[in-house]
mmCIF file of C-alpha atoms in Angstrom:
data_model
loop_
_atom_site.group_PDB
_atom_site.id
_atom_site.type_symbol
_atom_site.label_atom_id
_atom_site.label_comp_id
_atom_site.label_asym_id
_atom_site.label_seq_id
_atom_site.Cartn_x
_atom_site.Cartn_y
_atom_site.Cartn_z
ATOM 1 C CA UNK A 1 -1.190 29.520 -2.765
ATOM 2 C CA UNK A 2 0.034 26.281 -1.911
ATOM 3 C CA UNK A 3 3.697 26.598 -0.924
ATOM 4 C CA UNK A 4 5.398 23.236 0.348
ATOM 5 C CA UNK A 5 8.032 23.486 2.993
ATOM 6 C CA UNK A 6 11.315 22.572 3.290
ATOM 7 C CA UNK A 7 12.746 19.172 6.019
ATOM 8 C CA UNK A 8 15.425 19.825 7.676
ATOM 9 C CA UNK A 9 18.664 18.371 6.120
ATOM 10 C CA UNK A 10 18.787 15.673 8.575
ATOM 11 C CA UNK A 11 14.788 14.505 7.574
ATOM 12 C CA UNK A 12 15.826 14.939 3.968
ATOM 13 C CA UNK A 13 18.877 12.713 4.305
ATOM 14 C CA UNK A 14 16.842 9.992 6.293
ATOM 15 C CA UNK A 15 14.564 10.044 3.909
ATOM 16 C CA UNK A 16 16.634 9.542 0.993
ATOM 17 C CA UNK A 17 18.031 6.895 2.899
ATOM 18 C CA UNK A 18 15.136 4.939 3.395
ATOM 19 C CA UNK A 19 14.227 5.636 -0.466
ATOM 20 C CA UNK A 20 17.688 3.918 -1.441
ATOM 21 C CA UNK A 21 17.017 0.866 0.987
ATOM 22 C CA UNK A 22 13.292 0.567 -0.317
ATOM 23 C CA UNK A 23 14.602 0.255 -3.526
ATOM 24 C CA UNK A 24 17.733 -2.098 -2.518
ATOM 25 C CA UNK A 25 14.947 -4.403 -0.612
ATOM 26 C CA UNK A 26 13.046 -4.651 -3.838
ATOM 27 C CA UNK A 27 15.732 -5.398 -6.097
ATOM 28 C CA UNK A 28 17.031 -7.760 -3.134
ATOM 29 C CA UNK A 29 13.422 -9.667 -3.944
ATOM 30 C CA UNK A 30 14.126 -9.428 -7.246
ATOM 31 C CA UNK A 31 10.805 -7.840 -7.579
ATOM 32 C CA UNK A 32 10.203 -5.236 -10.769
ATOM 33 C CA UNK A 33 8.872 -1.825 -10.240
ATOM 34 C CA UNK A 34 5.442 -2.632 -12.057
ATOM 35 C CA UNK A 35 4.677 -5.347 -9.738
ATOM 36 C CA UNK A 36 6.163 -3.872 -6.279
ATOM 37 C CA UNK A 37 3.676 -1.060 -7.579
ATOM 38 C CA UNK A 38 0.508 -3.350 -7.801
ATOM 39 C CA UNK A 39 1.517 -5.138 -4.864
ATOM 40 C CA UNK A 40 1.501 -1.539 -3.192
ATOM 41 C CA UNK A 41 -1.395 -0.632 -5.338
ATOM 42 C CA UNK A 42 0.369 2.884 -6.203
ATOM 43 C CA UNK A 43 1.629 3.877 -9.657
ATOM 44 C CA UNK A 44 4.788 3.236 -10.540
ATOM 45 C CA UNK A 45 5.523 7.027 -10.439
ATOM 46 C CA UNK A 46 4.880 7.105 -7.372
ATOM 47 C CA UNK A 47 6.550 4.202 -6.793
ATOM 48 C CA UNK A 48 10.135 5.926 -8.433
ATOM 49 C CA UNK A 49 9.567 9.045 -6.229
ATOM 50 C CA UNK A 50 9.159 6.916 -2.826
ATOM 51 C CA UNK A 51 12.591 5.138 -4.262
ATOM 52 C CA UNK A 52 14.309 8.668 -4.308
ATOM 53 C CA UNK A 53 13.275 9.505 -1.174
ATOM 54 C CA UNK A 54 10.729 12.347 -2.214
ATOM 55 C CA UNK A 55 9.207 14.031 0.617
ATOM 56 C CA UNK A 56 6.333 14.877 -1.258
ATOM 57 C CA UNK A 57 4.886 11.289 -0.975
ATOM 58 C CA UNK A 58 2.206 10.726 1.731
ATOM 59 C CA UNK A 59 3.436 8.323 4.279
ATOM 60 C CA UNK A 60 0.915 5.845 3.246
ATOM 61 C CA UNK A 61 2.523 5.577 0.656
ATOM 62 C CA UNK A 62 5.881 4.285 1.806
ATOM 63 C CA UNK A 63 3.615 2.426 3.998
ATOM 64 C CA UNK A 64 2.325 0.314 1.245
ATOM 65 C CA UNK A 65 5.417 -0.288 0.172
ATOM 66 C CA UNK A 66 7.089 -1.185 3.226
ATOM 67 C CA UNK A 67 3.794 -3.887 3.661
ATOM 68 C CA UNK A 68 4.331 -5.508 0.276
ATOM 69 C CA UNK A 69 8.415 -6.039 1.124
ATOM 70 C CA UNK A 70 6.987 -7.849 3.867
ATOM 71 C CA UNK A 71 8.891 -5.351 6.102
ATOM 72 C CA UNK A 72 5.971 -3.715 8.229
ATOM 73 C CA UNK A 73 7.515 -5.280 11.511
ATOM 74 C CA UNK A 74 10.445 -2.784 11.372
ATOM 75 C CA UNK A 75 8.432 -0.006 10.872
ATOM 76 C CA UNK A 76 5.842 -1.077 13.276
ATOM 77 C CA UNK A 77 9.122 -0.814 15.891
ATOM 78 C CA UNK A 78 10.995 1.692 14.516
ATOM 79 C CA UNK A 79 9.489 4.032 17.770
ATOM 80 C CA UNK A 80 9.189 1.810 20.374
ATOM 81 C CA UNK A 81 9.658 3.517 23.600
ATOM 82 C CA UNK A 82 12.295 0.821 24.084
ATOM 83 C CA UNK A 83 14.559 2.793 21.310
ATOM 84 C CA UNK A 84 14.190 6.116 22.274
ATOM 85 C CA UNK A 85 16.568 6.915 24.837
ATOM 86 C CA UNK A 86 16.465 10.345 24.715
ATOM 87 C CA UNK A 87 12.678 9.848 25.731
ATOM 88 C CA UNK A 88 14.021 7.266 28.497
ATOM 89 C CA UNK A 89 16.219 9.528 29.913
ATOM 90 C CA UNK A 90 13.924 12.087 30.436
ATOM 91 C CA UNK A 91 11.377 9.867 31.727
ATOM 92 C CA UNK A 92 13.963 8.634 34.221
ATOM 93 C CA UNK A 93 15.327 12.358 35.394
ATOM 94 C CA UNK A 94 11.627 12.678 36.196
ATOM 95 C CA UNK A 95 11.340 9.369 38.552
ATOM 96 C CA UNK A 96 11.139 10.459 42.490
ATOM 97 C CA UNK A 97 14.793 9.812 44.235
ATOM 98 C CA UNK A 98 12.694 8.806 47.117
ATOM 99 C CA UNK A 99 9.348 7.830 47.849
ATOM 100 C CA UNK A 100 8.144 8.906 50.937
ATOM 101 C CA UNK A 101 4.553 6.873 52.457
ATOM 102 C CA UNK A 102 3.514 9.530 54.689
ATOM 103 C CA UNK A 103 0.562 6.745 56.080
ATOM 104 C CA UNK A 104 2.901 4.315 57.020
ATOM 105 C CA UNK A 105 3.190 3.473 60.851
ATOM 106 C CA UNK A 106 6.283 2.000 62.433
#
């Protein structure tokens, strides 16, 4: 049996959100769903469920789309080290206070 799970609410939400402001770029472009699809090469279907957010769709998918909006340099960044600063923080509470040579002669 092939049961699908559940995202969190958060992951839904973002999700949905990124679905509205795929489809708000398009329309933005004044581009119609039949050609954003070809552009994409994905059906328009698919196309309407990315567009809702569905997290069914495989993340190629979205990719595709997010390559023919000509927007693949925010995604390409969207996890740059430099934006995580949860990550940052961490990786700062783990830098030595003090570095210590114990070769070095006076």
């Amino acid at each position: 049996m092939n049961e699908r799970w559940s995202l969190y609410p958060q992951a839904e939400r973002a999700l949905k959100k990124v679905g509205n402001d795929l489809r708000d770029a398009r329309r933005r472009r004044r581009i119609s769903t039949t050609t954003l699809a070809e552009r994409a090469r994905i059906s328009r279907a698919t196309l309407y469920r990315i567009e809702k957010g569905d997290s069914g769709v495989s993340i190629s998918s979205y990719t595709a789309v997010i390559f023919a909006l000509g927007l693949i340099d925010q995604l390409k960044d969207a996890f740059d080290a430099r934006h995580d600063a949860v990550g940052l923080g961490l990786e700062a509470e783990q830098m030595p206070k003090n570095i210590v040579n114990k070769h070095y002669d006076h």
